CSV table of C-alpha atoms and ligand atoms in Angstrom, one decimal:
chain,number,residue,atom,x,y,z
K,674,MET,CA,69.5,18.3,-35.3
K,675,ASN,CA,68.6,14.8,-36.1
K,676,GLN,CA,67.5,13.7,-40.0
K,677,PHE,CA,63.8,12.9,-39.1
K,678,LYS,CA,60.8,15.3,-40.1
K,679,ILE,CA,57.9,13.1,-38.7
K,680,PRO,CA,54.2,13.9,-39.5
K,681,TYR,CA,51.5,12.3,-37.5
K,682,GLY,CA,50.3,10.7,-41.0
K,683,LYS,CA,51.0,10.8,-44.5
K,684,GLN,CA,50.7,9.2,-48.0
K,685,SER,CA,53.0,6.5,-49.3
K,686,ILE,CA,53.4,6.6,-53.1
K,687,SER,CA,55.1,3.6,-55.1
K,688,GLN,CA,56.4,3.5,-58.1
K,689,LYS,CA,53.4,1.8,-59.4
K,690,ASP,CA,50.9,4.5,-58.5
K,691,ILE,CA,53.4,6.9,-60.6
K,692,ASP,CA,53.0,4.7,-63.4
K,693,GLY,CA,49.3,4.0,-63.1
K,694,VAL,CA,48.8,8.0,-63.3
K,695,ILE,CA,51.1,8.4,-66.2
K,696,GLU,CA,49.5,6.0,-68.3
K,697,THR,CA,46.4,7.4,-67.4
K,698,LEU,CA,47.5,11.1,-68.4
K,699,LYS,CA,48.5,9.9,-71.8
K,700,SER,CA,44.9,7.7,-72.3
K,701,ASP,CA,41.8,9.5,-73.5
K,702,PHE,CA,40.2,10.0,-70.3
K,703,MET,CA,41.1,12.6,-67.2
K,704,THR,CA,37.5,12.5,-66.1
K,705,GLN,CA,34.4,10.3,-66.6
K,706,GLY,CA,36.6,7.1,-68.2
K,707,PRO,CA,37.2,3.6,-67.4
K,708,LYS,CA,39.4,4.3,-64.2
K,709,VAL,CA,36.4,5.3,-62.0
K,710,PRO,CA,34.2,2.2,-62.4
K,711,GLU,CA,37.4,0.1,-62.1
K,712,PHE,CA,38.0,1.9,-58.7
K,713,GLU,CA,34.5,1.5,-57.4
K,714,GLU,CA,34.5,-2.5,-58.4
K,715,LYS,CA,37.4,-3.3,-56.7
K,716,PHE,CA,36.7,-1.0,-53.7
K,717,ALA,CA,33.2,-2.7,-53.4
K,718,GLU,CA,34.9,-6.0,-53.6
K,719,PHE,CA,37.1,-4.9,-51.0
K,720,VAL,CA,34.6,-4.3,-48.2
K,721,GLY,CA,32.1,-6.8,-49.3
K,722,ALA,CA,29.2,-4.4,-50.3
K,723,LYS,CA,27.3,-4.5,-53.8
K,724,TYR,CA,27.7,-1.2,-55.1
K,725,ALA,CA,30.3,1.8,-54.3
K,726,ILE,CA,30.5,5.1,-55.8
K,727,ALA,CA,33.3,7.3,-55.7
K,728,CYS,CA,33.3,10.8,-55.4
K,729,SER,CA,35.4,14.1,-55.1
K,730,ASN,CA,36.4,13.3,-51.3
K,731,GLY,CA,35.1,12.3,-47.8
K,732,THR,CA,32.9,15.2,-47.1
K,733,ALA,CA,31.1,14.9,-50.7
K,734,ALA,CA,30.5,11.1,-50.1
K,735,LEU,CA,28.5,12.1,-46.4
K,736,HIS,CA,26.8,14.6,-48.4
K,737,LEU,CA,25.4,12.6,-51.2
K,738,ALA,CA,24.7,9.8,-48.1
K,739,THR,CA,22.4,12.5,-46.6
K,740,MET,CA,21.0,13.6,-50.1
K,741,ALA,CA,20.2,10.3,-51.1
K,742,LEU,CA,17.9,9.5,-47.8
K,743,GLU,CA,16.4,13.1,-48.4
K,744,VAL,CA,17.6,14.5,-45.1
K,745,SER,CA,15.3,17.6,-44.5
K,746,GLU,CA,14.4,20.2,-42.2
K,747,LYS,CA,11.9,17.6,-40.7
K,748,ASP,CA,15.1,15.2,-39.6
K,749,HIS,CA,16.7,14.8,-36.6
K,750,VAL,CA,19.9,13.1,-37.0
K,751,ILE,CA,22.3,11.8,-34.0
K,752,SER,CA,26.2,11.5,-34.1
K,753,CYS,CA,29.1,11.9,-32.0
K,754,PRO,CA,31.3,15.2,-31.6
K,755,ASN,CA,34.3,13.2,-31.7
K,756,THR,CA,35.0,13.5,-35.4
K,757,PHE,CA,36.1,16.3,-38.2
K,758,VAL,CA,33.2,18.7,-38.7
K,759,ALA,CA,32.3,17.3,-42.3
K,760,THR,CA,30.1,14.4,-40.7
K,761,THR,CA,27.7,16.3,-39.2
K,762,ASN,CA,27.8,19.4,-41.8
K,763,SER,CA,26.5,16.7,-44.3
K,764,VAL,CA,23.0,17.0,-42.3
K,765,LEU,CA,23.0,20.6,-41.9
K,766,TYR,CA,23.8,21.1,-45.9
K,767,CYS,CA,20.6,19.4,-46.4
K,768,GLY,CA,18.6,21.7,-44.0
K,769,GLY,CA,18.6,18.7,-41.4
K,770,ASN,CA,19.1,18.9,-37.5
K,771,VAL,CA,21.6,17.6,-35.4
K,772,SER,CA,22.1,16.2,-32.2
K,773,PHE,CA,25.3,14.7,-30.0
K,774,CYS,CA,25.6,12.0,-28.2
K,775,ASP,CA,28.9,11.5,-26.1
K,776,ILE,CA,31.7,8.9,-26.7
K,777,ASN,CA,32.4,6.0,-24.7
K,778,LYS,CA,35.5,6.6,-22.5
K,779,ASP,CA,37.7,4.0,-23.4
K,780,ASN,CA,37.0,3.5,-27.3
K,781,PHE,CA,36.2,7.2,-28.2
K,782,THR,CA,33.6,5.9,-30.5
K,783,ILE,CA,30.0,6.9,-29.9
K,784,ASP,CA,28.7,5.5,-26.4
K,785,LEU,CA,26.0,2.9,-27.3
K,786,ASP,CA,24.6,2.7,-23.6
K,787,GLU,CA,24.2,6.7,-23.6
K,788,LEU,CA,22.4,6.5,-27.4
K,789,GLU,CA,20.1,3.9,-26.1
K,790,ARG,CA,19.3,5.7,-23.2
K,791,ILE,CA,18.6,8.9,-25.4
K,792,LEU,CA,16.5,7.1,-27.7
K,793,ASN,CA,14.2,5.3,-25.4
K,794,ALA,CA,13.9,9.1,-23.7
K,795,ASN,CA,12.8,10.4,-27.1
K,796,PRO,CA,10.6,7.9,-28.7
K,797,GLY,CA,10.2,8.9,-32.6
K,798,LYS,CA,12.6,12.0,-32.5
K,799,TYR,CA,15.4,10.8,-34.6
K,800,SER,CA,15.2,9.5,-38.1
K,801,GLY,CA,18.8,8.8,-38.5
K,802,VAL,CA,22.3,7.9,-36.7
K,803,MET,CA,25.9,8.8,-38.1
K,804,PRO,CA,28.7,6.7,-36.5
K,805,ILE,CA,32.5,7.2,-36.7
K,806,HIS,CA,34.8,4.4,-36.8
K,807,PHE,CA,37.4,6.9,-34.9
K,808,ALA,CA,41.0,6.3,-35.4
K,809,GLY,CA,40.1,3.3,-37.3
K,810,TYR,CA,38.2,1.7,-34.6
K,811,PRO,CA,35.4,-0.3,-35.7
K,812,VAL,CA,32.0,0.9,-33.7
K,813,ASP,CA,29.9,-2.5,-33.0
K,814,MET,CA,27.5,-2.1,-35.8
K,815,GLU,CA,25.3,-5.4,-34.6
K,816,ARG,CA,24.3,-3.7,-31.7
K,817,LEU,CA,23.8,-0.2,-33.3
K,818,GLY,CA,22.0,-2.0,-36.1
K,819,LYS,CA,19.3,-3.5,-33.7
K,820,LEU,CA,19.1,0.0,-31.9
K,821,ALA,CA,18.4,1.8,-35.2
K,822,GLU,CA,15.8,-1.0,-36.3
K,823,LYS,CA,14.1,-0.7,-32.9
K,824,HIS,CA,13.6,3.0,-33.3
K,825,GLY,CA,13.5,3.2,-36.9
K,826,LEU,CA,16.2,4.9,-37.8
K,827,TRP,CA,18.7,4.7,-41.0
K,828,ILE,CA,22.3,4.6,-40.5
K,829,ILE,CA,25.2,6.3,-42.1
K,830,GLU,CA,28.6,5.1,-41.3
K,831,ASP,CA,31.5,7.5,-41.4
K,832,ALA,CA,34.6,5.3,-42.2
K,833,CYS,CA,37.0,7.8,-43.3
K,834,HIS,CA,39.3,6.4,-41.1
K,835,ALA,CA,38.3,2.8,-41.3
K,836,PRO,CA,39.0,1.1,-44.6
K,837,GLY,CA,40.0,-2.6,-43.6
K,838,ALA,CA,38.4,-2.4,-40.0
K,839,LYS,CA,35.8,-5.3,-38.9
K,840,PHE,CA,34.2,-6.6,-36.0
K,841,GLN,CA,33.2,-9.9,-34.8
K,842,LYS,CA,29.5,-10.3,-34.9
K,843,GLU,CA,27.8,-12.5,-32.0
K,844,ASN,CA,27.8,-15.7,-34.1
K,845,GLY,CA,31.7,-15.2,-34.6
K,846,GLU,CA,31.8,-14.4,-38.0
K,847,TRP,CA,33.7,-11.2,-38.8
K,848,SER,CA,31.9,-8.4,-40.6
K,849,ARG,CA,33.8,-5.9,-42.5
K,850,ILE,CA,33.4,-2.1,-41.9
K,851,GLY,CA,32.1,-0.6,-45.5
K,852,SER,CA,29.9,-3.6,-46.3
K,853,CYS,CA,26.8,-2.0,-44.9
K,854,GLU,CA,25.6,-5.3,-43.3
K,855,PHE,CA,23.9,-3.2,-40.9
K,856,SER,CA,23.7,0.3,-42.2
K,857,GLU,CA,22.0,2.0,-45.4
K,858,MET,CA,25.3,3.5,-46.5
K,859,THR,CA,29.0,3.8,-45.4
K,860,CYS,CA,31.4,7.0,-46.4
K,861,PHE,CA,35.4,6.9,-47.1
K,862,SER,CA,37.8,9.6,-47.7
K,863,PHE,CA,41.0,9.3,-49.9
K,864,HIS,CA,42.7,12.3,-48.3
K,865,PRO,CA,46.6,11.6,-48.1
K,866,VAL,CA,46.7,11.2,-44.5
K,867,LYS,CA,44.0,8.4,-45.0
K,868,HIS,CA,45.0,4.7,-45.6
K,869,ILE,CA,44.4,5.4,-49.7
K,870,ALA,CA,45.6,8.4,-51.1
K,871,CYS,CA,44.1,9.9,-54.2
K,872,GLY,CA,45.3,13.5,-53.0
K,873,GLU,CA,41.5,14.1,-52.4
K,874,GLY,CA,38.5,11.6,-53.0
K,875,GLY,CA,35.8,9.8,-51.2
K,876,MET,CA,33.4,6.6,-51.8
K,877,VAL,CA,30.2,5.6,-50.5
K,878,THR,CA,29.3,1.8,-50.6
K,879,THR,CA,25.6,0.6,-50.0
K,880,ASN,CA,23.5,-2.6,-51.1
K,881,SER,CA,20.6,-0.6,-52.1
K,882,LYS,CA,20.1,-0.3,-56.0
K,883,GLU,CA,18.0,2.6,-55.2
K,884,LEU,CA,20.2,4.5,-53.1
K,885,TYR,CA,23.1,4.1,-55.4
K,886,GLU,CA,21.2,5.2,-58.2
K,887,LYS,CA,20.1,8.1,-56.7
K,888,MET,CA,23.8,9.1,-55.8
K,889,LEU,CA,24.9,8.4,-59.4
K,890,LEU,CA,22.6,11.0,-60.4
K,891,LEU,CA,23.5,13.4,-57.6
K,892,ARG,CA,27.1,13.1,-58.1
K,893,THR,CA,26.7,14.5,-62.0
K,894,HIS,CA,24.7,17.6,-61.3
K,895,GLY,CA,21.2,15.8,-60.8
K,896,VAL,CA,21.5,15.5,-64.9
K,897,THR,CA,20.7,12.0,-66.5
K,898,LYS,CA,20.8,10.7,-70.1
K,899,ASN,CA,18.9,7.4,-68.8
K,900,PRO,CA,16.1,7.0,-71.1
K,901,ASP,CA,14.3,5.5,-68.2
K,902,LEU,CA,14.4,9.0,-66.3
K,903,LEU,CA,13.8,11.3,-69.1
K,904,GLU,CA,10.6,13.1,-69.9
K,905,LYS,CA,11.1,13.0,-73.3
K,906,ASN,CA,13.9,12.5,-75.7
K,907,ASP,CA,15.1,15.0,-78.4
K,908,GLY,CA,18.0,12.9,-80.0
K,909,PRO,CA,21.6,11.6,-78.8
K,910,TRP,CA,22.6,14.6,-77.4
K,911,TYR,CA,19.8,14.9,-74.9
K,912,TYR,CA,19.8,15.1,-71.3
K,913,GLU,CA,17.6,15.9,-68.7
K,914,MET,CA,18.1,17.3,-64.8
K,915,PRO,CA,15.0,15.8,-62.8
K,916,VAL,CA,17.1,16.7,-59.6
K,917,LEU,CA,19.4,19.3,-57.9
K,918,GLY,CA,22.9,17.5,-57.8
K,919,TYR,CA,26.5,18.6,-57.8
K,920,ASN,CA,29.6,18.1,-59.9
K,921,TYR,CA,31.2,15.4,-56.9
K,922,ARG,CA,33.0,13.4,-59.4
K,923,LEU,CA,36.5,11.9,-58.8
K,924,THR,CA,38.9,12.3,-62.0
K,925,GLU,CA,40.4,9.4,-63.8
K,926,LEU,CA,44.0,10.3,-62.2
K,927,GLN,CA,42.7,10.0,-58.8
K,928,ALA,CA,40.7,6.8,-59.4
K,929,SER,CA,44.2,5.4,-60.7
K,930,LEU,CA,46.0,6.0,-57.8
K,931,GLY,CA,42.9,4.5,-55.9
K,932,ILE,CA,43.3,1.3,-57.8
K,933,THR,CA,47.0,1.0,-57.0
K,934,GLN,CA,46.4,2.4,-53.3
K,935,LEU,CA,43.5,-0.4,-52.8
K,936,GLU,CA,46.4,-3.1,-54.1
K,937,VAL,CA,48.3,-2.7,-51.1
K,938,ILE,CA,45.9,-2.0,-48.5
K,939,HIS,CA,46.9,-5.3,-46.8
K,940,GLU,CA,50.4,-4.5,-46.6
K,941,ASN,CA,49.3,-1.3,-45.4
K,942,LEU,CA,46.8,-2.4,-42.6
K,943,GLU,CA,49.6,-5.2,-41.5
K,944,HIS,CA,52.2,-2.4,-41.2
K,945,ARG,CA,50.0,-0.2,-38.7
K,946,GLN,CA,49.3,-3.5,-36.7
K,947,ASN,CA,53.1,-3.7,-36.4
K,948,VAL,CA,53.6,-0.2,-35.7
K,949,ALA,CA,50.9,-0.2,-32.9
K,950,ASN,CA,52.2,-3.4,-31.3
K,951,HIS,CA,55.4,-1.6,-31.1
K,952,TYR,CA,53.9,1.5,-29.2
K,953,PHE,CA,52.3,-0.7,-27.0
K,954,ASP,CA,55.2,-2.5,-26.2
K,955,GLN,CA,57.8,0.3,-25.5
K,956,LEU,CA,55.1,3.2,-24.2
K,957,ARG,CA,53.6,1.2,-21.6
K,958,ASP,CA,55.5,1.8,-18.7
K,959,LEU,CA,55.5,5.7,-19.5
K,960,PRO,CA,52.5,8.0,-17.9
K,961,VAL,CA,50.4,7.8,-20.9
K,962,GLU,CA,47.3,6.0,-21.5
K,963,LEU,CA,47.1,3.9,-24.8
K,964,PRO,CA,44.1,2.9,-27.0
K,965,LEU,CA,42.0,0.0,-26.0
K,966,VAL,CA,42.2,-2.7,-28.0
K,967,GLU,CA,38.8,-5.3,-27.5
K,968,ASN,CA,39.1,-8.8,-28.5
K,969,GLY,CA,37.0,-9.0,-32.0
K,970,LYS,CA,37.9,-5.9,-33.3
K,971,TYR,CA,40.0,-5.3,-35.7
K,972,HIS,CA,41.7,-1.9,-35.5
K,973,ALA,CA,42.5,-0.1,-38.9
K,974,TYR,CA,44.7,2.3,-37.1
K,975,HIS,CA,44.4,5.6,-39.3
K,976,LEU,CA,45.5,7.1,-35.8
K,977,PHE,CA,47.2,6.3,-33.0
K,978,VAL,CA,45.9,8.1,-30.1
K,979,ILE,CA,47.6,8.6,-26.7
K,980,ARG,CA,46.1,10.5,-23.3
K,981,THR,CA,48.4,12.3,-21.2
K,982,GLU,CA,47.9,15.1,-18.9
K,983,LYS,CA,51.0,16.9,-20.4
K,984,ARG,CA,49.6,16.9,-23.8
K,985,LYS,CA,50.5,20.5,-24.6
K,986,ASP,CA,54.2,20.4,-23.2
K,987,LEU,CA,54.4,17.1,-25.2
K,988,GLN,CA,53.3,18.2,-28.2
K,989,GLN,CA,55.7,21.2,-28.0
K,990,TYR,CA,58.5,19.1,-27.3
K,991,LEU,CA,58.1,16.5,-30.1
K,992,MET,CA,57.8,19.5,-32.6
K,993,ASP,CA,61.1,21.2,-31.2
K,994,HIS,CA,62.4,17.1,-32.3
K,995,ASN,CA,60.5,17.8,-35.7
K,996,ILE,CA,57.9,15.4,-34.8
K,997,PHE,CA,54.5,16.9,-35.9
K,998,SER,CA,51.6,14.9,-33.8
K,999,GLN,CA,48.1,16.3,-33.8
K,1000,VAL,CA,44.8,16.8,-31.9
K,1001,HIS,CA,42.0,14.6,-32.9
K,1002,TYR,CA,39.5,16.3,-32.6
K,1003,ILE,CA,38.2,19.6,-31.2
K,1004,PRO,CA,34.9,18.3,-30.2
K,1005,VAL,CA,32.2,19.4,-32.9
K,1006,HIS,CA,29.9,20.8,-30.3
K,1007,LEU,CA,32.2,23.1,-29.2
K,1008,GLN,CA,32.6,24.8,-32.8
K,1009,PRO,CA,31.5,28.5,-32.7
K,1010,TYR,CA,29.1,27.5,-35.5
K,1011,TYR,CA,27.6,24.8,-33.6
K,1012,LYS,CA,27.3,26.8,-30.3
K,1013,LYS,CA,25.6,29.7,-32.3
K,1014,ASN,CA,23.2,27.4,-34.0
K,1015,LEU,CA,22.5,24.6,-32.0
K,1016,GLY,CA,23.1,26.3,-28.6
K,1017,THR,CA,25.6,23.6,-27.5
K,1018,LYS,CA,28.5,24.4,-25.0
K,1019,GLU,CA,31.3,23.5,-22.8
K,1020,GLY,CA,29.8,20.7,-20.2
K,1021,ASP,CA,27.6,19.2,-22.6
K,1022,PHE,CA,29.3,16.1,-23.2
K,1023,PRO,CA,32.0,15.3,-20.6
K,1024,VAL,CA,33.7,12.1,-21.8
K,1025,ILE,CA,34.6,13.9,-24.9
K,1026,GLU,CA,35.4,16.9,-23.1
K,1027,ASP,CA,37.9,15.3,-21.0
K,1028,TYR,CA,39.2,13.0,-23.5
K,1029,TYR,CA,39.9,16.3,-25.9
K,1030,SER,CA,42.0,17.8,-23.0
K,1031,LYS,CA,44.6,15.2,-23.0
K,1032,CYS,CA,44.6,13.3,-26.5
K,1033,LEU,CA,47.4,13.2,-29.0
K,1034,SER,CA,48.0,11.4,-32.2
K,1035,ILE,CA,51.4,10.2,-32.5
K,1036,PRO,CA,53.0,9.2,-35.9
K,1037,MET,CA,50.9,6.2,-37.5
K,1038,PHE,CA,51.4,5.5,-41.4
K,1039,HIS,CA,52.3,2.8,-43.9
K,1040,SER,CA,55.8,3.9,-44.6
K,1041,LEU,CA,56.8,5.2,-41.0
K,1042,SER,CA,60.2,2.9,-40.6
K,1043,LEU,CA,61.5,1.2,-37.6
K,1044,GLU,CA,63.9,3.8,-37.2
K,1045,GLU,CA,61.7,6.8,-37.5
K,1046,GLN,CA,59.2,4.9,-35.1
K,1047,ASP,CA,62.0,4.4,-32.5
K,1048,TYR,CA,63.2,8.0,-32.7
K,1049,VAL,CA,59.5,9.1,-32.0
K,1050,ILE,CA,59.5,6.4,-28.9
K,1051,GLN,CA,63.2,7.9,-27.4
K,1052,THR,CA,61.6,11.4,-27.8
K,1053,ILE,CA,58.5,10.8,-25.8
K,1054,ASN,CA,60.9,8.7,-23.7
K,1055,ASN,CA,63.1,11.6,-23.2
K,1056,PHE,CA,60.0,14.3,-22.6
K,1057,TYR,CA,59.1,12.1,-19.6
K,1058,ASN,CA,62.6,11.8,-18.0
K,1059,SER,CA,63.4,15.7,-18.7
K,1060,SER,CA,60.0,16.4,-16.9
K,1061,LYS,CA,60.6,14.2,-14.0
K,1062,LEU,CA,63.9,16.0,-13.2
K,1063,GLY,CA,61.7,19.0,-13.8
K,1064,ASN,CA,63.4,20.5,-16.9
K,1065,ILE,CA,59.6,20.8,-18.7
T,94,PLP,C1,36.2,11.3,-39.9
T,94,PLP,C2,36.3,12.3,-41.2
T,94,PLP,N1,35.0,12.4,-42.0
T,94,PLP,C3,34.9,13.0,-42.7
T,94,PLP,C4,36.4,13.8,-43.5
T,94,PLP,C5,36.0,14.5,-44.5
T,94,PLP,O1,36.8,13.7,-45.6
T,94,PLP,P1,37.4,14.6,-46.8
T,94,PLP,O2,38.7,15.5,-46.2
T,94,PLP,O3,37.9,13.8,-47.6
T,94,PLP,O4,36.3,15.4,-47.8
T,94,PLP,C6,37.1,13.3,-42.6
T,94,PLP,C7,38.6,13.7,-43.4
T,94,PLP,O5,39.4,14.5,-42.7
T,94,PLP,C8,37.3,12.3,-41.4
T,94,PLP,O6,38.4,12.1,-40.8
């Protein structure tokens, strides 16, 4: 047996991360201290947005965003089914209605041609759209922004996979995902498999002061001490709850990790580019389809997704060799809850269903060594050589 045990993604924790958490543990604050605002400020600067609000996870970030837009049963929101259930669940939490649009067959994000067709065919039906920068690949937000403006839609971006991703605009300038140049808000996750690992954690970025202030309130039970928002003021202890919120706070320990992880994000992204380039180079002669890389797109490579007709056998073979690949995603419209409550069914979205039958996320993470990656490549090669010989 070899010495490796390789997941598809995992955190990379440095001594500086550990020292930072220990220092925070010894400080006066475990929650609601200075680390959270420091992380928010640094993250906002990294993505180029005016405001950032940290919260307990990516799901909470999405929920804060839908609540801030006051999504309700009157709203129809369109998204794509190639995502984790949390994206569209955030609309359902608010009582809103979810519709889906199929994915683009080459980049696996929302198909903007199909979306345009749906919006033109249903004028006035939709109030919002939620694109997902799947695997770290940036959706063309400039085109989506124009479409949304034409149809009067708000946009919440799910960028849980995509800190650091960017795309080139028509004028040649780069637009960073999270800058909210073409959207109301962008949501991120700091789950350990993501670029920035806080254990659990999330962030919403926005350029709207109004949305930012609403989310601050919603993050802490809907409770405030802000004198401008109080009906009366009985004294320094006094607070009021003008809206129904949640406890969606990030702790100081998590924020401390977020700060030091963010310090190495550029190194992390560069390493992911190198890993991707090595896969492109080494897997191109095998009967697998590799991800698309278009000019004018900077892929953040949360995931490296290959497609193969032999997905199940390959996954088993890799597992037998201590390599733990994963499938992203089981289409959301095929989840039992969605089928039961939205009436969706197999055959509704043929492009993602075909994609789902073949996709496999192979190891891609910051601390993946060249030796480990070469072992993954060799094992994939061995699989295809064995299957050619009829052994699999
Ligand atoms: C695309 C996407 N959206 C939302 C989430 C939810 O994030 P979290 O796990 O931090 O709640 C995830 C996490 O897996 C995700 O991948």
